[in-house]
Coordinates of C-alpha atoms and ligand atoms in Angstrom, one line a residue:
M1 CA 90.2 61.5 112.4
S2 CA 89.9 65.2 111.2
F3 CA 90.9 64.4 107.6
D4 CA 87.2 63.3 107.2
G5 CA 85.1 66.5 107.6
Y6 CA 85.7 69.5 110.1
K7 CA 85.7 69.2 114.0
D8 CA 86.3 71.8 116.8
V9 CA 88.5 70.1 119.3
I10 CA 91.5 67.8 119.0
N11 CA 90.9 64.3 120.1
E12 CA 93.6 61.6 121.3
G13 CA 95.2 60.0 118.1
D14 CA 94.2 62.8 115.7
T15 CA 96.8 63.9 113.2
V16 CA 97.3 67.6 113.7
I17 CA 99.2 70.2 111.6
L18 CA 101.5 72.4 113.6
Y19 CA 102.0 75.7 111.9
L20 CA 105.1 77.8 112.9
T21 CA 105.9 80.0 109.7
I22 CA 105.1 79.7 106.0
T23 CA 108.2 77.4 105.5
Q24 CA 108.0 75.7 109.2
V25 CA 104.7 73.4 108.8
Y26 CA 104.8 69.7 110.4
S27 CA 102.5 67.1 111.3
V28 CA 102.3 65.8 114.7
K29 CA 100.1 63.0 116.4
A30 CA 97.9 64.2 119.3
E31 CA 99.1 61.3 121.6
G32 CA 100.9 61.5 125.0
K33 CA 103.2 58.3 124.1
T34 CA 105.0 57.0 121.2
L35 CA 107.3 54.1 120.3
N36 CA 111.0 55.2 119.7
K37 CA 113.3 53.4 117.2
K38 CA 114.0 50.6 119.6
G39 CA 110.2 49.9 120.1
N40 CA 110.0 51.3 123.7
L41 CA 107.0 53.5 124.7
V42 CA 108.1 56.9 125.6
E43 CA 106.7 60.4 126.0
N44 CA 105.7 62.0 122.5
V45 CA 107.8 65.1 122.4
F46 CA 108.3 67.0 119.1
Q47 CA 111.2 69.3 118.7
T48 CA 110.9 72.4 116.8
P49 CA 113.1 75.5 116.4
Y50 CA 110.9 77.4 118.9
G51 CA 111.2 74.8 121.6
A52 CA 109.7 71.3 122.5
L53 CA 106.0 70.5 122.1
K54 CA 104.6 67.6 124.2
C55 CA 101.9 66.3 121.7
G56 CA 99.8 64.6 124.4
E57 CA 99.0 68.4 125.7
L58 CA 97.3 69.1 122.5
V59 CA 94.4 66.8 123.3
G60 CA 91.3 69.0 124.2
K61 CA 92.8 72.1 122.5
Y62 CA 90.6 73.6 119.7
Y63 CA 91.8 73.4 116.1
G64 CA 92.9 77.0 114.9
S65 CA 94.2 77.9 118.4
K66 CA 97.6 79.3 119.2
I67 CA 99.7 77.1 121.4
S68 CA 102.9 78.1 123.4
L69 CA 106.4 76.5 122.8
S70 CA 109.1 77.4 125.2
K71 CA 110.8 79.9 122.8
G72 CA 107.8 80.9 120.9
W73 CA 104.4 79.8 119.5
G74 CA 102.5 78.1 116.8
Y75 CA 99.2 77.4 115.6
V76 CA 97.3 73.9 115.5
L77 CA 95.4 73.2 112.2
Q78 CA 93.2 70.6 110.9
P79 CA 94.9 68.5 108.3
T80 CA 93.9 69.0 104.6
P81 CA 95.3 67.1 101.8
E82 CA 97.5 70.2 100.6
L83 CA 98.7 70.7 104.4
W84 CA 99.3 66.7 104.3
T85 CA 101.2 66.9 101.0
I86 CA 103.8 69.4 102.6
T87 CA 104.4 67.6 105.8
L88 CA 103.9 63.8 105.1
P89 CA 106.7 61.3 105.6
H90 CA 108.4 60.7 102.2
R91 CA 108.6 57.1 101.5
T92 CA 109.0 58.0 97.6
Q93 CA 108.8 61.0 95.2
I94 CA 105.3 62.6 95.5
I95 CA 103.1 64.7 93.7
Y96 CA 102.6 68.3 94.8
T97 CA 99.6 70.4 95.0
P98 CA 100.0 72.4 91.6
D99 CA 99.9 69.0 89.7
I100 CA 97.2 67.6 91.8
S101 CA 95.0 70.5 91.3
M102 CA 95.3 70.1 87.2
I103 CA 94.7 66.1 87.7
I104 CA 91.7 66.6 89.5
L105 CA 90.2 69.2 87.2
Q106 CA 91.5 67.3 84.1
L107 CA 90.0 63.7 85.4
E108 CA 86.8 65.5 85.8
L109 CA 86.4 63.9 89.5
C110 CA 83.6 65.1 91.5
P111 CA 81.8 63.1 94.8
G112 CA 80.9 59.6 93.4
S113 CA 83.6 59.2 90.9
I114 CA 85.4 55.9 90.7
V115 CA 89.2 56.2 90.5
V116 CA 91.9 53.7 90.0
E117 CA 95.4 54.7 90.8
S118 CA 99.0 53.4 90.7
G119 CA 101.5 53.4 92.5
T120 CA 100.2 54.5 95.7
G121 CA 103.8 55.8 96.9
S122 CA 103.6 58.0 99.8
G123 CA 99.7 58.4 99.4
S124 CA 100.2 62.3 98.6
L125 CA 97.8 62.2 95.7
S126 CA 95.6 59.5 97.0
H127 CA 94.5 61.8 100.0
A128 CA 93.4 64.5 97.4
L129 CA 91.6 62.0 95.2
I130 CA 89.8 60.7 98.3
R131 CA 88.5 64.2 99.3
A132 CA 87.4 64.7 95.4
V133 CA 85.4 61.4 95.3
K134 CA 83.8 61.0 98.7
P135 CA 81.5 60.3 100.5
H136 CA 79.9 58.1 97.5
G137 CA 82.7 57.5 95.4
H138 CA 85.8 55.4 95.8
L139 CA 89.6 55.0 95.1
Y140 CA 91.2 51.7 94.2
T141 CA 95.0 52.3 94.6
F142 CA 97.9 49.7 93.9
D143 CA 101.4 49.7 94.6
F144 CA 103.7 46.7 94.0
H145 CA 105.9 47.5 97.1
Q146 CA 104.5 45.6 99.9
T147 CA 105.7 47.9 102.9
R148 CA 104.5 51.0 101.1
S149 CA 101.0 49.6 100.5
E150 CA 100.6 48.4 103.7
T151 CA 101.8 51.7 105.5
A152 CA 99.5 53.7 103.3
Q153 CA 96.6 51.4 104.1
E154 CA 97.3 52.0 107.7
E155 CA 97.5 55.8 107.2
F156 CA 94.4 56.0 105.4
K157 CA 92.6 54.1 108.4
D158 CA 94.2 56.4 110.9
H159 CA 93.0 59.5 108.7
G160 CA 89.4 57.9 109.0
L161 CA 89.5 57.4 105.3
G162 CA 89.3 53.8 105.2
S163 CA 85.9 53.3 103.9
Y164 CA 86.6 55.4 100.7
V165 CA 89.8 53.7 99.7
T166 CA 90.9 50.0 98.8
V167 CA 94.6 49.5 98.8
G168 CA 95.9 46.6 96.5
H169 CA 99.4 45.1 96.5
K170 CA 100.3 43.9 92.9
D171 CA 102.3 44.8 89.9
V172 CA 99.8 46.3 87.8
C173 CA 102.1 46.3 84.5
E174 CA 102.2 42.6 84.7
H175 CA 98.9 41.6 86.4
G176 CA 96.6 44.6 85.8
F177 CA 93.9 45.9 88.2
G178 CA 91.9 42.7 88.6
D179 CA 89.0 41.4 87.1
D180 CA 86.7 42.8 89.8
L181 CA 87.2 46.4 88.7
S182 CA 86.6 45.6 84.8
G183 CA 84.3 48.4 83.4
K184 CA 83.9 50.1 86.9
A185 CA 86.3 53.3 86.7
D186 CA 85.6 56.9 85.8
A187 CA 89.2 57.6 85.6
V188 CA 92.7 56.2 85.8
F189 CA 95.9 57.7 87.4
L190 CA 99.4 56.3 86.6
D191 CA 102.7 57.5 88.4
L192 CA 104.7 54.4 87.2
P193 CA 108.2 54.1 85.6
H194 CA 106.6 52.3 82.6
P195 CA 103.1 53.7 82.4
W196 CA 102.6 52.5 78.7
L197 CA 102.9 48.9 80.2
A198 CA 99.8 49.5 82.3
I199 CA 97.7 51.5 79.7
P200 CA 96.2 48.3 78.2
H201 CA 94.9 47.3 81.9
A202 CA 93.7 50.8 82.4
L203 CA 91.6 50.3 79.2
K204 CA 89.8 47.3 80.9
V205 CA 88.9 49.0 84.1
L206 CA 87.3 52.4 82.4
K207 CA 83.5 52.3 82.2
E208 CA 81.9 51.1 78.8
N209 CA 80.6 54.6 78.1
G210 CA 84.3 55.9 78.5
G211 CA 86.4 58.0 80.8
R212 CA 89.6 60.0 81.5
L213 CA 93.2 58.8 81.7
C214 CA 96.1 60.7 83.5
S215 CA 99.9 59.7 83.3
F216 CA 102.5 61.6 85.4
S217 CA 106.0 61.2 84.0
P218 CA 109.1 63.2 84.5
C219 CA 110.8 62.2 81.1
I220 CA 109.6 63.0 77.4
E221 CA 110.7 59.6 76.6
Q222 CA 108.2 58.2 78.8
V223 CA 105.4 60.4 77.4
Q224 CA 106.3 59.4 73.8
K225 CA 105.9 55.7 74.5
S226 CA 102.6 56.4 76.6
C227 CA 101.0 58.5 73.8
L228 CA 101.8 55.7 71.1
M229 CA 100.0 53.3 73.4
L230 CA 97.1 55.9 73.8
L231 CA 96.9 56.3 70.0
K232 CA 96.8 52.5 69.3
L233 CA 94.4 51.7 71.9
G234 CA 91.7 54.2 70.5
F235 CA 92.2 57.1 73.2
Q236 CA 91.3 60.6 72.0
E237 CA 92.0 64.1 73.0
I238 CA 95.5 63.2 73.9
Q239 CA 97.1 66.0 75.6
T240 CA 100.4 66.6 77.6
T241 CA 100.8 69.6 79.7
E242 CA 103.5 70.8 82.4
V243 CA 102.2 72.7 85.2
L244 CA 104.8 75.5 86.3
Q245 CA 103.8 77.9 89.3
T246 CA 105.3 81.4 89.3
Q247 CA 105.2 82.9 92.8
Y248 CA 105.8 86.8 92.8
A249 CA 107.0 88.5 95.8
V250 CA 105.6 91.9 96.8
Q251 CA 108.2 94.4 97.7
Q252 CA 108.6 98.1 98.3
R253 CA 111.1 99.4 95.6
H254 CA 112.3 102.9 94.5
L255 CA 111.0 103.6 90.9
P256 CA 110.9 106.4 88.7
V257 CA 106.8 107.1 88.2
I258 CA 105.6 109.3 85.3
N259 CA 104.0 112.4 86.5
L260 CA 100.8 112.8 84.8
D261 CA 100.1 116.5 86.2
F262 CA 103.4 117.4 84.1
L263 CA 102.2 115.8 81.1
K264 CA 99.1 117.3 81.3
S265 CA 100.6 120.7 81.7
E266 CA 102.9 120.4 78.4
K267 CA 99.8 119.8 76.6
D268 CA 97.5 122.5 77.6
G269 CA 100.2 125.1 78.4
S270 CA 99.7 125.6 82.0
E271 CA 102.7 125.7 84.4
S272 CA 103.7 122.5 86.6
E273 CA 106.3 122.6 89.3
K274 CA 106.9 119.1 89.1
K275 CA 109.3 117.0 87.2
E276 CA 108.4 114.8 84.3
R277 CA 109.4 111.8 86.3
E278 CA 109.9 111.3 90.1
V279 CA 111.5 108.7 92.1
Q280 CA 108.9 107.3 94.6
K281 CA 108.8 104.3 96.9
V282 CA 106.2 102.1 95.6
V283 CA 104.6 98.6 96.4
T284 CA 105.5 96.5 93.4
M285 CA 105.6 92.8 92.3
V286 CA 109.0 91.1 91.8
P287 CA 109.3 88.0 89.4
P288 CA 111.5 85.2 91.3
P289 CA 115.1 85.1 90.6
S290 CA 114.6 81.6 89.4
L291 CA 111.6 79.4 88.2
P292 CA 110.9 76.2 90.1
G293 CA 112.1 73.3 88.3
H294 CA 110.4 70.7 86.3
T295 CA 108.2 68.1 88.2
G296 CA 106.7 65.9 85.3
Y297 CA 104.6 65.9 82.2
L298 CA 100.9 65.2 82.7
T299 CA 99.3 63.1 79.8
F300 CA 95.7 63.4 79.8
A301 CA 93.3 61.4 77.4
T302 CA 89.8 60.4 77.0
L303 CA 88.5 56.8 76.3
P304 CA 85.4 57.1 74.0
P305 CA 82.4 55.0 74.6
V306 CA 82.9 51.4 73.7
W307 CA 80.6 51.6 70.3
A308 CA 83.0 54.5 69.0
R309 CA 86.2 52.7 69.8
S310 CA 86.9 50.6 66.7
L311 CA 86.3 53.9 64.6
Q312 CA 88.7 55.8 66.9
I313 CA 91.3 53.1 66.6
S314 CA 91.1 53.3 62.7
L315 CA 91.2 57.2 62.7
N316 CA 94.2 57.0 65.4
Q317 CA 96.1 54.5 63.1
N318 CA 95.8 57.0 60.0
D319 CA 97.5 59.6 62.3
M320 CA 100.1 57.3 63.2
N321 CA 100.6 56.2 59.6
E322 CA 100.9 60.0 58.5
A323 CA 103.4 60.8 61.2
E324 CA 105.8 58.1 60.3
Ligands
SAM1 C1 106.7 58.0 92.4 S1 105.8 56.8 93.6 C2 104.2 57.5 93.6 C3 104.1 58.8 94.3 C4 102.5 59.0 94.5 N1 101.7 59.4 93.2 C5 102.3 60.0 95.7 O1 101.9 61.3 95.2 O2 102.7 59.9 96.5 C6 105.6 55.5 92.5 C7 105.2 54.3 93.1 O3 104.8 53.3 92.1 C8 105.2 51.9 92.6 N2 105.4 51.2 91.3 C9 106.1 51.2 90.3 N3 106.0 50.3 89.5 C10 104.9 49.6 89.8 C11 104.3 48.6 89.1 N4 104.4 48.1 88.0 N5 102.8 48.2 89.8 C12 102.6 48.7 91.0 N6 103.2 49.8 91.5 C13 104.4 50.2 90.9 C14 106.5 52.2 93.4 O4 106.7 51.2 94.3 C15 106.3 53.5 93.9 O5 105.7 53.6 95.2

């Protein structure tokens, strides 16, 4: 249950992050027994490149401690939404931390916010949304795939997050988010193949005094359709961004370095034995050979307060007419 706040010691049933190296990070369950594919109860052993880990032996260990494996060692860490995102079982494509951080910032989420999300998928974004809005806020997340929504619900409960999230099973493009949520949300997030069909329903759940919407789409054609729908419905501040992360490597390289003593001696006429440039071994920053690929476009928009909406719709209509 360590997703919901910090704790010192690993308890039976905790989800624990096993950190071996920066590229070898896994999530395991601190349980002595597990069900195998045939449904039989067997010892819970996790195989790593550095030997096997008997997961039951994690119970009682301190979070952050070093644990021995038969051919090496690792560290056991508390799960966070970021670590969960890189270790979770994939049931769908997921949203990763660089996009997630932009989504949370741009949706202006804080403890107490009410957020509506669809689709739930593998729950990668949902974990980060829950942490941003808890303890007084709530996430309502919807997916039309029954097994996915049931599995996500079990996972949230298992992670001790059940009271901060409600999982719904429905087609939100067809049926919307439900009358119970009308006028309740501060923000709506969509990660759907046809987000423009869900935007009219998103309008209904946003609060009377307005709110923020974000739609994640891999293709620009999806973005175009969503933006036209947002304009038609009176949204404003419509902005599409793409988050591209560049990771520089720090390396030692031999580089020619300008000798400032030499330049000074040239200027004032004094003598210097040093050359103008010397090849020195320096620590330098090296750009990556290739940039990480495109994940998706993030379209953000603001819904104005209810009293300003009809004015905004006519202003947007003018923009659309001018664009035609
Ligand atoms: C790419 S996944 C979402 C991944 C999620 N954002 C994450 O970070 O784990 C898209 C999900 O939307 C669901 N979905 C697609 N169309 C839907 C609809 N009309 N109503 C509800 N869910 C839908 C799919 O079943 C799928 O699980």
